[in-house]
């Protein structure tokens, strides 16, 4: 739990890409294998609150249900404390002219960091794959479906991400059966 609190409180590891990198590089290598980490990350990305689910996954790998709860609270706690600490000043801060001028650059740099993390994770996952070409095809197909295939409104559109993950697993199973890897 303290590891996750330290990660979320660190200036170097607060954003999504840095948090995933720091979690894996600094801590998770001693807890789980690279394959287990990426499997947990993929599963966590399919659910709401992916970082909290990743923390729970890694905690459960070490200490079962208790470890999952401690790591989840360790990741969640600093953010909640920050919100309650900043909340009284937030209204005035939002009106600050310097903040308003900085916001587009802050948003763009966050998107750039997320893009860099995605590329880094993709190259690591490709390198770890038994069949990099097959894995890349499944990833490109999942990207296409997630961004360009429109589902009817209602329940189907709400469960699109989990459906893509399950379908990707199915395509992987088919590839294994066909001898792609």
Coordinates of N, CA and C in Angstrom, one line a residue:
X1 N 0.8 -1.2 0.0 CA 0.0 0.0 0.0 C 0.9 1.3 0.0
X2 N 1.9 1.3 0.8 CA 2.8 2.4 0.9 C 3.5 2.6 -0.4
X3 N 3.8 1.5 -1.1 CA 4.5 1.7 -2.5 C 3.6 2.4 -3.4
X4 N 2.3 2.1 -3.4 CA 1.3 2.8 -4.3 C 1.1 4.2 -3.9
X5 N 1.1 4.5 -2.6 CA 1.0 5.8 -2.1 C 2.2 6.7 -2.5
X6 N 3.3 6.1 -2.5 CA 4.6 6.8 -2.9 C 4.5 7.0 -4.4
X7 N 4.1 6.1 -5.1 CA 4.0 6.3 -6.6 C 3.1 7.4 -7.0
X8 N 1.9 7.4 -6.4 CA 0.9 8.4 -6.7 C 1.3 9.8 -6.2
X9 N 2.1 9.8 -5.1 CA 2.5 11.1 -4.6 C 3.7 11.6 -5.2
X10 N 4.4 10.8 -6.0 CA 5.7 11.2 -6.6 C 5.5 12.2 -7.8
X11 N 6.3 13.2 -7.9 CA 6.1 14.1 -9.0 C 6.5 13.4 -10.3
X12 N 7.3 12.4 -10.3 CA 7.6 11.7 -11.5 C 6.6 10.7 -11.9
X13 N 5.7 10.3 -11.1 CA 4.8 9.1 -11.4 C 3.3 9.4 -11.1
X14 N 2.9 10.6 -11.5 CA 1.5 10.9 -11.2 C 0.6 10.6 -12.4
X15 N 1.0 10.8 -13.6 CA 0.2 10.6 -14.7 C 0.0 9.2 -15.1
X16 N -1.0 8.9 -15.9 CA -1.3 7.5 -16.3 C 0.0 6.8 -16.9
X17 N 0.7 7.3 -17.9 CA 1.8 6.6 -18.4 C 2.9 6.4 -17.4
X18 N 3.2 7.4 -16.6 CA 4.3 7.3 -15.7 C 3.9 6.4 -14.5
X19 N 2.6 6.4 -14.1 CA 2.2 5.5 -13.1 C 2.4 4.1 -13.5
X20 N 2.0 3.7 -14.7 CA 2.1 2.4 -15.2 C 3.6 2.0 -15.3
X21 N 4.4 2.9 -15.8 CA 5.8 2.6 -16.0 C 6.5 2.5 -14.6
X22 N 6.2 3.4 -13.7 CA 6.8 3.3 -12.4 C 6.4 2.1 -11.6
X23 N 5.1 1.8 -11.7 CA 4.6 0.6 -11.0 C 5.3 -0.6 -11.5
X24 N 5.4 -0.8 -12.8 CA 6.1 -2.0 -13.3 C 7.6 -2.0 -13.1
X25 N 8.2 -0.9 -13.4 CA 9.7 -0.8 -13.3 C 10.1 -0.9 -11.9
X26 N 9.5 -0.1 -11.0 CA 10.0 0.1 -9.7 C 9.6 -1.0 -8.7
X27 N 8.4 -1.6 -8.9 CA 7.8 -2.5 -7.9 C 7.4 -3.8 -8.5
X28 N 6.6 -3.8 -9.5 CA 6.0 -5.0 -9.9 C 6.9 -6.1 -10.4
X29 N 8.1 -5.8 -10.9 CA 9.0 -6.8 -11.4 C 9.3 -7.8 -10.3
X30 N 9.3 -7.4 -9.1 CA 9.6 -8.3 -8.0 C 8.4 -9.0 -7.5
X31 N 7.2 -8.6 -7.9 CA 5.9 -9.2 -7.5 C 5.4 -10.2 -8.5
X32 N 5.4 -9.8 -9.8 CA 4.8 -10.6 -10.9 C 5.8 -10.7 -12.1
X33 N 5.5 -11.6 -13.0 CA 6.3 -11.7 -14.2 C 5.8 -10.6 -15.2
X34 N 6.6 -10.4 -16.2 CA 6.2 -9.4 -17.2 C 4.9 -9.8 -17.9
X35 N 4.7 -11.1 -18.2 CA 3.5 -11.6 -18.8 C 2.3 -11.4 -17.9
X36 N 2.5 -11.7 -16.6 CA 1.4 -11.5 -15.6 C 1.0 -10.0 -15.5
X37 N 2.0 -9.1 -15.5 CA 1.8 -7.7 -15.4 C 1.0 -7.2 -16.6
X38 N 1.4 -7.6 -17.8 CA 0.6 -7.1 -19.0 C -0.8 -7.8 -19.1
X39 N -0.9 -9.0 -18.6 CA -2.2 -9.6 -18.6 C -3.1 -8.8 -17.6
X40 N -2.6 -8.5 -16.4 CA -3.3 -7.7 -15.5 C -3.7 -6.3 -16.0
X41 N -2.7 -5.7 -16.7 CA -2.9 -4.4 -17.2 C -4.0 -4.4 -18.3
X42 N -4.0 -5.4 -19.1 CA -5.0 -5.5 -20.2 C -6.4 -5.7 -19.6
X43 N -6.5 -6.6 -18.6 CA -7.7 -6.8 -17.9 C -8.2 -5.6 -17.2
X44 N -7.3 -4.9 -16.5 CA -7.7 -3.6 -15.8 C -8.1 -2.5 -16.8
X45 N -7.6 -2.5 -18.0 CA -7.9 -1.5 -18.9 C -9.4 -1.7 -19.5
X46 N -9.8 -2.9 -19.4 CA -11.2 -3.2 -19.8 C -12.3 -2.8 -18.9
X47 N -11.9 -2.4 -17.7 CA -12.9 -2.0 -16.6 C -12.7 -0.5 -16.3
X48 N -13.7 0.0 -15.7 CA -13.6 1.4 -15.2 C -12.6 1.5 -14.1
X49 N -11.8 2.6 -14.1 CA -10.8 2.8 -13.0 C -9.6 1.9 -13.2
X50 N -9.0 1.9 -14.4 CA -8.0 0.9 -14.7 C -6.8 0.9 -13.7
X51 N -6.4 2.1 -13.3 CA -5.2 2.1 -12.4 C -5.5 1.5 -11.0
X52 N -6.7 1.7 -10.5 CA -7.1 1.2 -9.3 C -7.2 -0.3 -9.4
X53 N -7.7 -0.8 -10.5 CA -7.8 -2.3 -10.7 C -6.5 -2.9 -10.9
X54 N -5.5 -2.2 -11.5 CA -4.2 -2.7 -11.6 C -3.5 -2.8 -10.2
X55 N -3.7 -1.8 -9.4 CA -3.2 -1.8 -8.0 C -3.8 -3.0 -7.3
X56 N -5.1 -3.2 -7.4 CA -5.7 -4.4 -6.7 C -5.1 -5.7 -7.3
X57 N -4.9 -5.8 -8.6 CA -4.4 -7.0 -9.2 C -3.0 -7.3 -8.6
X58 N -2.1 -6.3 -8.6 CA -0.8 -6.5 -8.1 C -0.8 -6.8 -6.6
X59 N -1.6 -6.1 -5.9 CA -1.7 -6.4 -4.4 C -2.2 -7.8 -4.2
X60 N -3.1 -8.3 -5.0 CA -3.6 -9.6 -4.8 C -2.6 -10.7 -5.1
X61 N -1.7 -10.3 -6.1 CA -0.6 -11.2 -6.4 C 0.3 -11.4 -5.3
X62 N 0.4 -10.5 -4.4 CA 1.4 -10.5 -3.3 C 0.6 -11.0 -2.0
X63 N -0.5 -10.4 -1.7 CA -1.2 -10.7 -0.4 C -2.6 -11.1 -0.5
X64 N -3.1 -11.6 -1.6 CA -4.5 -12.0 -1.6 C -5.4 -10.9 -1.6
X65 N -6.6 -11.1 -1.0 CA -7.6 -10.1 -0.9 C -7.1 -8.9 0.0
X66 N -6.5 -9.2 1.1 CA -5.9 -8.1 1.9 C -4.9 -7.3 1.2
X67 N -4.0 -7.9 0.5 CA -3.0 -7.1 -0.3 C -3.7 -6.3 -1.4
X68 N -4.7 -6.8 -2.0 CA -5.5 -6.0 -3.0 C -6.1 -4.8 -2.4
X69 N -6.7 -4.9 -1.2 CA -7.3 -3.8 -0.5 C -6.3 -2.8 -0.1
X70 N -5.2 -3.2 0.4 CA -4.2 -2.3 0.9 C -3.6 -1.5 -0.3
X71 N -3.3 -2.2 -1.4 CA -2.7 -1.5 -2.6 C -3.7 -0.6 -3.2
X72 N -5.0 -1.0 -3.3 CA -6.0 -0.1 -3.8 C -6.1 1.1 -3.0
X73 N -6.2 1.0 -1.7 CA -6.3 2.2 -0.8 C -5.0 3.0 -0.9
X74 N -3.9 2.4 -1.0 CA -2.6 3.2 -1.2 C -2.6 4.0 -2.4
X75 N -3.2 3.5 -3.5 CA -3.3 4.3 -4.8 C -4.3 5.3 -4.7
X76 N -5.4 5.0 -4.0 CA -6.6 5.9 -4.0 C -6.4 7.1 -3.0
X77 N -5.8 6.8 -1.9 CA -5.7 7.7 -0.7 C -5.1 9.0 -1.0
X78 N -3.9 9.1 -1.6 CA -3.3 10.4 -1.9 C -4.1 11.4 -2.7
X79 N -4.8 10.8 -3.7 CA -5.6 11.6 -4.6 C -6.8 12.2 -3.8
X80 N -7.4 11.4 -3.0 CA -8.5 11.9 -2.2 C -8.1 13.0 -1.2
X81 N -6.9 12.8 -0.6 CA -6.4 13.8 0.3 C -6.1 15.1 -0.4
X82 N -5.6 15.0 -1.6 CA -5.3 16.2 -2.4 C -6.6 16.9 -2.8
X83 N -7.6 16.2 -3.2 CA -8.9 16.8 -3.6 C -9.4 17.6 -2.4
X84 N -9.4 17.0 -1.2 CA -10.0 17.7 0.0 C -9.1 18.8 0.4
X85 N -7.8 18.8 0.1 CA -6.9 19.9 0.4 C -7.0 21.0 -0.5
X86 N -7.3 20.8 -1.8 CA -7.4 21.8 -2.8 C -8.8 22.4 -3.0
X87 N -9.8 21.6 -2.7 CA -11.2 21.9 -2.9 C -11.5 23.3 -2.4
X88 N -11.1 23.8 -1.3 CA -11.5 25.1 -0.8 C -10.9 26.2 -1.7
X89 N -9.8 26.0 -2.4 CA -9.2 27.0 -3.3 C -9.5 26.8 -4.7
X90 N -10.2 25.8 -5.1 CA -10.4 25.4 -6.5 C -11.2 26.5 -7.3
X91 N -12.2 27.1 -6.8 CA -13.0 28.1 -7.5 C -12.1 29.3 -7.9
X92 N -11.3 29.8 -7.0 CA -10.5 30.9 -7.3 C -9.4 30.5 -8.3
X93 N -8.8 29.3 -8.1 CA -7.8 28.8 -9.0 C -8.2 28.7 -10.4
X94 N -9.5 28.2 -10.6 CA -10.0 28.1 -12.0 C -10.1 29.4 -12.7
X95 N -10.3 30.5 -12.0 CA -10.4 31.8 -12.6 C -9.1 32.5 -12.9
X96 N -8.0 31.9 -12.4 CA -6.7 32.4 -12.6 C -6.3 32.5 -14.1
X97 N -5.9 33.6 -14.5 CA -5.6 33.8 -15.9 C -4.4 33.0 -16.4
X98 N -3.3 32.9 -15.6 CA -2.2 32.1 -15.9 C -2.6 30.6 -16.1
X99 N -3.4 30.1 -15.2 CA -3.9 28.7 -15.3 C -4.7 28.5 -16.6
X100 N -5.5 29.4 -16.9 CA -6.3 29.3 -18.2 C -5.4 29.3 -19.4
X101 N -4.3 30.1 -19.4 CA -3.4 30.1 -20.5 C -2.5 28.8 -20.6
X102 N -2.3 28.2 -19.4 CA -1.4 27.0 -19.3 C -2.2 25.7 -19.7
X103 N -3.5 25.7 -19.5 CA -4.3 24.5 -19.6 C -4.2 23.8 -21.0
X104 N -4.2 24.5 -22.1 CA -4.0 23.8 -23.4 C -2.7 23.0 -23.5
X105 N -1.6 23.7 -23.0 CA -0.3 23.0 -23.0 C -0.2 21.8 -22.0
X106 N -0.9 22.0 -20.9 CA -0.9 20.9 -19.9 C -1.6 19.7 -20.5
X107 N -2.8 19.9 -21.1 CA -3.5 18.9 -21.8 C -2.7 18.2 -22.9
X108 N -2.1 19.0 -23.7 CA -1.3 18.4 -24.8 C -0.1 17.6 -24.3
X109 N 0.5 18.0 -23.3 CA 1.7 17.3 -22.8 C 1.2 16.0 -22.1
X110 N 0.0 16.0 -21.5 CA -0.5 14.7 -20.9 C -0.8 13.7 -22.0
X111 N -1.4 14.2 -23.1 CA -1.7 13.3 -24.2 C -0.4 12.8 -24.8
X112 N 0.6 13.6 -24.9 CA 1.9 13.1 -25.4 C 2.5 12.0 -24.5
X113 N 2.4 12.2 -23.2 CA 2.9 11.2 -22.3 C 2.1 9.9 -22.4
X114 N 0.8 10.0 -22.6 CA 0.0 8.8 -22.7 C 0.4 8.1 -24.0
X115 N 0.6 8.8 -25.1 CA 1.0 8.3 -26.4 C 2.4 7.6 -26.2
X116 N 3.3 8.2 -25.5 CA 4.6 7.6 -25.3 C 4.5 6.3 -24.5
X117 N 3.7 6.3 -23.5 CA 3.5 5.1 -22.7 C 2.9 3.9 -23.6
X118 N 1.9 4.3 -24.4 CA 1.3 3.3 -25.3 C 2.3 2.7 -26.2
X119 N 3.1 3.5 -26.8 CA 4.2 3.0 -27.7 C 5.1 2.1 -27.0
X120 N 5.5 2.5 -25.8 CA 6.5 1.7 -25.0 C 5.9 0.4 -24.6
X121 N 4.6 0.4 -24.1 CA 4.0 -0.9 -23.8 C 3.8 -1.8 -25.0
X122 N 3.4 -1.2 -26.1 CA 3.2 -2.0 -27.3 C 4.5 -2.6 -27.8
X123 N 5.6 -1.9 -27.7 CA 6.9 -2.5 -28.1 C 7.4 -3.6 -27.2
X124 N 7.1 -3.4 -25.8 CA 7.5 -4.4 -24.8 C 6.6 -5.6 -25.0
X125 N 5.3 -5.4 -25.2 CA 4.4 -6.6 -25.4 C 4.7 -7.3 -26.7
X126 N 5.1 -6.6 -27.8 CA 5.5 -7.2 -29.0 C 6.7 -8.0 -28.8
X127 N 7.7 -7.5 -28.1 CA 9.0 -8.2 -27.9 C 8.7 -9.5 -27.0
X128 N 7.8 -9.4 -26.1 CA 7.5 -10.6 -25.2 C 6.7 -11.6 -25.9
X129 N 6.0 -11.3 -27.0 CA 5.1 -12.2 -27.7 C 5.9 -13.4 -28.4
X130 N 5.2 -14.5 -28.4 CA 5.8 -15.7 -29.1 C 5.6 -15.5 -30.6
X131 N 4.6 -14.7 -31.0 CA 4.3 -14.4 -32.4 C 4.0 -12.9 -32.6
X132 N 5.1 -12.1 -32.7 CA 4.9 -10.6 -32.8 C 4.0 -10.2 -33.9
X133 N 4.0 -10.8 -35.1 CA 3.2 -10.4 -36.2 C 1.7 -10.7 -35.9
X134 N 1.4 -11.8 -35.3 CA 0.0 -12.1 -34.9 C -0.5 -11.2 -33.8
X135 N 0.4 -10.9 -32.8 CA 0.0 -10.0 -31.8 C -0.3 -8.6 -32.3
X136 N 0.6 -8.2 -33.2 CA 0.4 -6.8 -33.8 C -0.9 -6.8 -34.6
X137 N -1.3 -7.8 -35.3 CA -2.5 -7.9 -36.1 C -3.7 -7.8 -35.1
X138 N -3.7 -8.5 -34.0 CA -4.8 -8.5 -33.1 C -4.9 -7.1 -32.5
X139 N -3.8 -6.5 -32.1 CA -3.8 -5.1 -31.6 C -4.3 -4.1 -32.5
X140 N -3.9 -4.2 -33.8 CA -4.5 -3.2 -34.8 C -5.9 -3.4 -35.0
X141 N -6.4 -4.7 -35.0 CA -7.8 -5.0 -35.2 C -8.6 -4.5 -34.0
X142 N -8.1 -4.6 -32.8 CA -8.8 -4.1 -31.6 C -8.8 -2.6 -31.6
X143 N -7.8 -1.9 -32.0 CA -7.8 -0.5 -32.2 C -8.8 0.0 -33.2
X144 N -8.9 -0.7 -34.3 CA -9.9 -0.4 -35.3 C -11.3 -0.5 -34.8
X145 N -11.6 -1.6 -34.2 CA -12.9 -1.9 -33.7 C -13.3 -0.8 -32.6
X146 N -12.3 -0.5 -31.7 CA -12.6 0.4 -30.6 C -12.9 1.8 -31.1
X147 N -12.3 2.2 -32.2 CA -12.4 3.6 -32.6 C -13.3 3.8 -33.8
X148 N -13.6 2.8 -34.6 CA -14.3 3.0 -35.9 C -15.6 2.2 -36.0
X149 N -15.8 1.2 -35.2 CA -17.0 0.4 -35.2 C -18.0 1.0 -34.2
X150 N -19.1 1.3 -34.7 CA -20.2 2.0 -33.9 C -21.2 0.9 -33.5
X151 N -21.5 0.8 -32.2 CA -22.5 -0.2 -31.7 C -23.8 0.6 -31.5
X152 N -24.9 -0.1 -31.5 CA -26.2 0.7 -31.2 C -26.1 1.2 -29.8
X153 N -26.8 2.3 -29.6 CA -26.9 2.9 -28.3 C -27.5 1.9 -27.3
X154 N -27.2 2.1 -26.1 CA -27.7 1.3 -25.0 C -26.7 0.4 -24.4
X155 N -27.1 -0.8 -24.0 CA -26.2 -1.7 -23.3 C -24.9 -2.0 -24.1
X156 N -25.1 -2.3 -25.4 CA -23.9 -2.8 -26.2 C -22.8 -1.7 -26.2
X157 N -23.2 -0.5 -26.3 CA -22.1 0.6 -26.4 C -21.4 0.7 -25.1
X158 N -22.1 0.3 -24.0 CA -21.5 0.5 -22.6 C -20.5 -0.7 -22.3
X159 N -20.6 -1.8 -23.0 CA -19.7 -2.9 -22.7 C -18.8 -3.2 -23.9
X160 N -18.5 -2.2 -24.7 CA -17.7 -2.3 -25.9 C -16.3 -2.7 -25.5
X161 N -15.7 -2.1 -24.5 CA -14.3 -2.4 -24.2 C -14.1 -3.8 -23.7
X162 N -14.9 -4.3 -22.8 CA -14.8 -5.7 -22.3 C -15.0 -6.7 -23.5
X163 N -16.0 -6.3 -24.4 CA -16.2 -7.2 -25.5 C -15.0 -7.3 -26.4
X164 N -14.3 -6.2 -26.6 CA -13.1 -6.2 -27.4 C -12.0 -7.0 -26.8
X165 N -11.8 -6.9 -25.5 CA -10.8 -7.7 -24.8 C -11.1 -9.2 -24.9
X166 N -12.4 -9.6 -24.7 CA -12.8 -11.0 -24.8 C -12.6 -11.5 -26.3
X167 N -13.0 -10.6 -27.2 CA -12.8 -11.0 -28.6 C -11.3 -11.1 -29.0
X168 N -10.5 -10.3 -28.5 CA -9.0 -10.4 -28.7 C -8.5 -11.7 -28.1
X169 N -9.0 -12.1 -27.0 CA -8.6 -13.4 -26.4 C -9.1 -14.5 -27.3
X170 N -10.3 -14.4 -27.9 CA -10.8 -15.4 -28.8 C -9.9 -15.5 -30.0
X171 N -9.6 -14.3 -30.6 CA -8.7 -14.3 -31.8 C -7.4 -14.9 -31.5
X172 N -6.8 -14.6 -30.3 CA -5.6 -15.2 -29.8 C -5.7 -16.8 -29.7
X173 N -6.8 -17.2 -29.2 CA -7.0 -18.7 -29.1 C -7.1 -19.3 -30.4
X174 N -7.8 -18.7 -31.4 CA -7.8 -19.2 -32.7 C -6.5 -19.2 -33.4
X175 N -5.7 -18.2 -33.1 CA -4.3 -18.1 -33.7 C -3.5 -19.3 -33.1
X176 N -3.6 -19.5 -31.8 CA -2.9 -20.7 -31.2 C -3.3 -22.0 -31.8
X177 N -4.6 -22.2 -32.0 CA -5.1 -23.4 -32.6 C -4.6 -23.6 -34.0
X178 N -4.5 -22.5 -34.8 CA -4.0 -22.5 -36.1 C -2.5 -22.6 -36.2
X179 N -1.8 -22.6 -35.1 CA -0.4 -22.7 -35.1 C 0.4 -21.4 -35.4
X180 N -0.3 -20.2 -35.2 CA 0.3 -18.9 -35.4 C 1.5 -18.7 -34.5
X181 N 1.5 -19.3 -33.3 CA 2.6 -19.2 -32.4 C 2.7 -20.5 -31.6

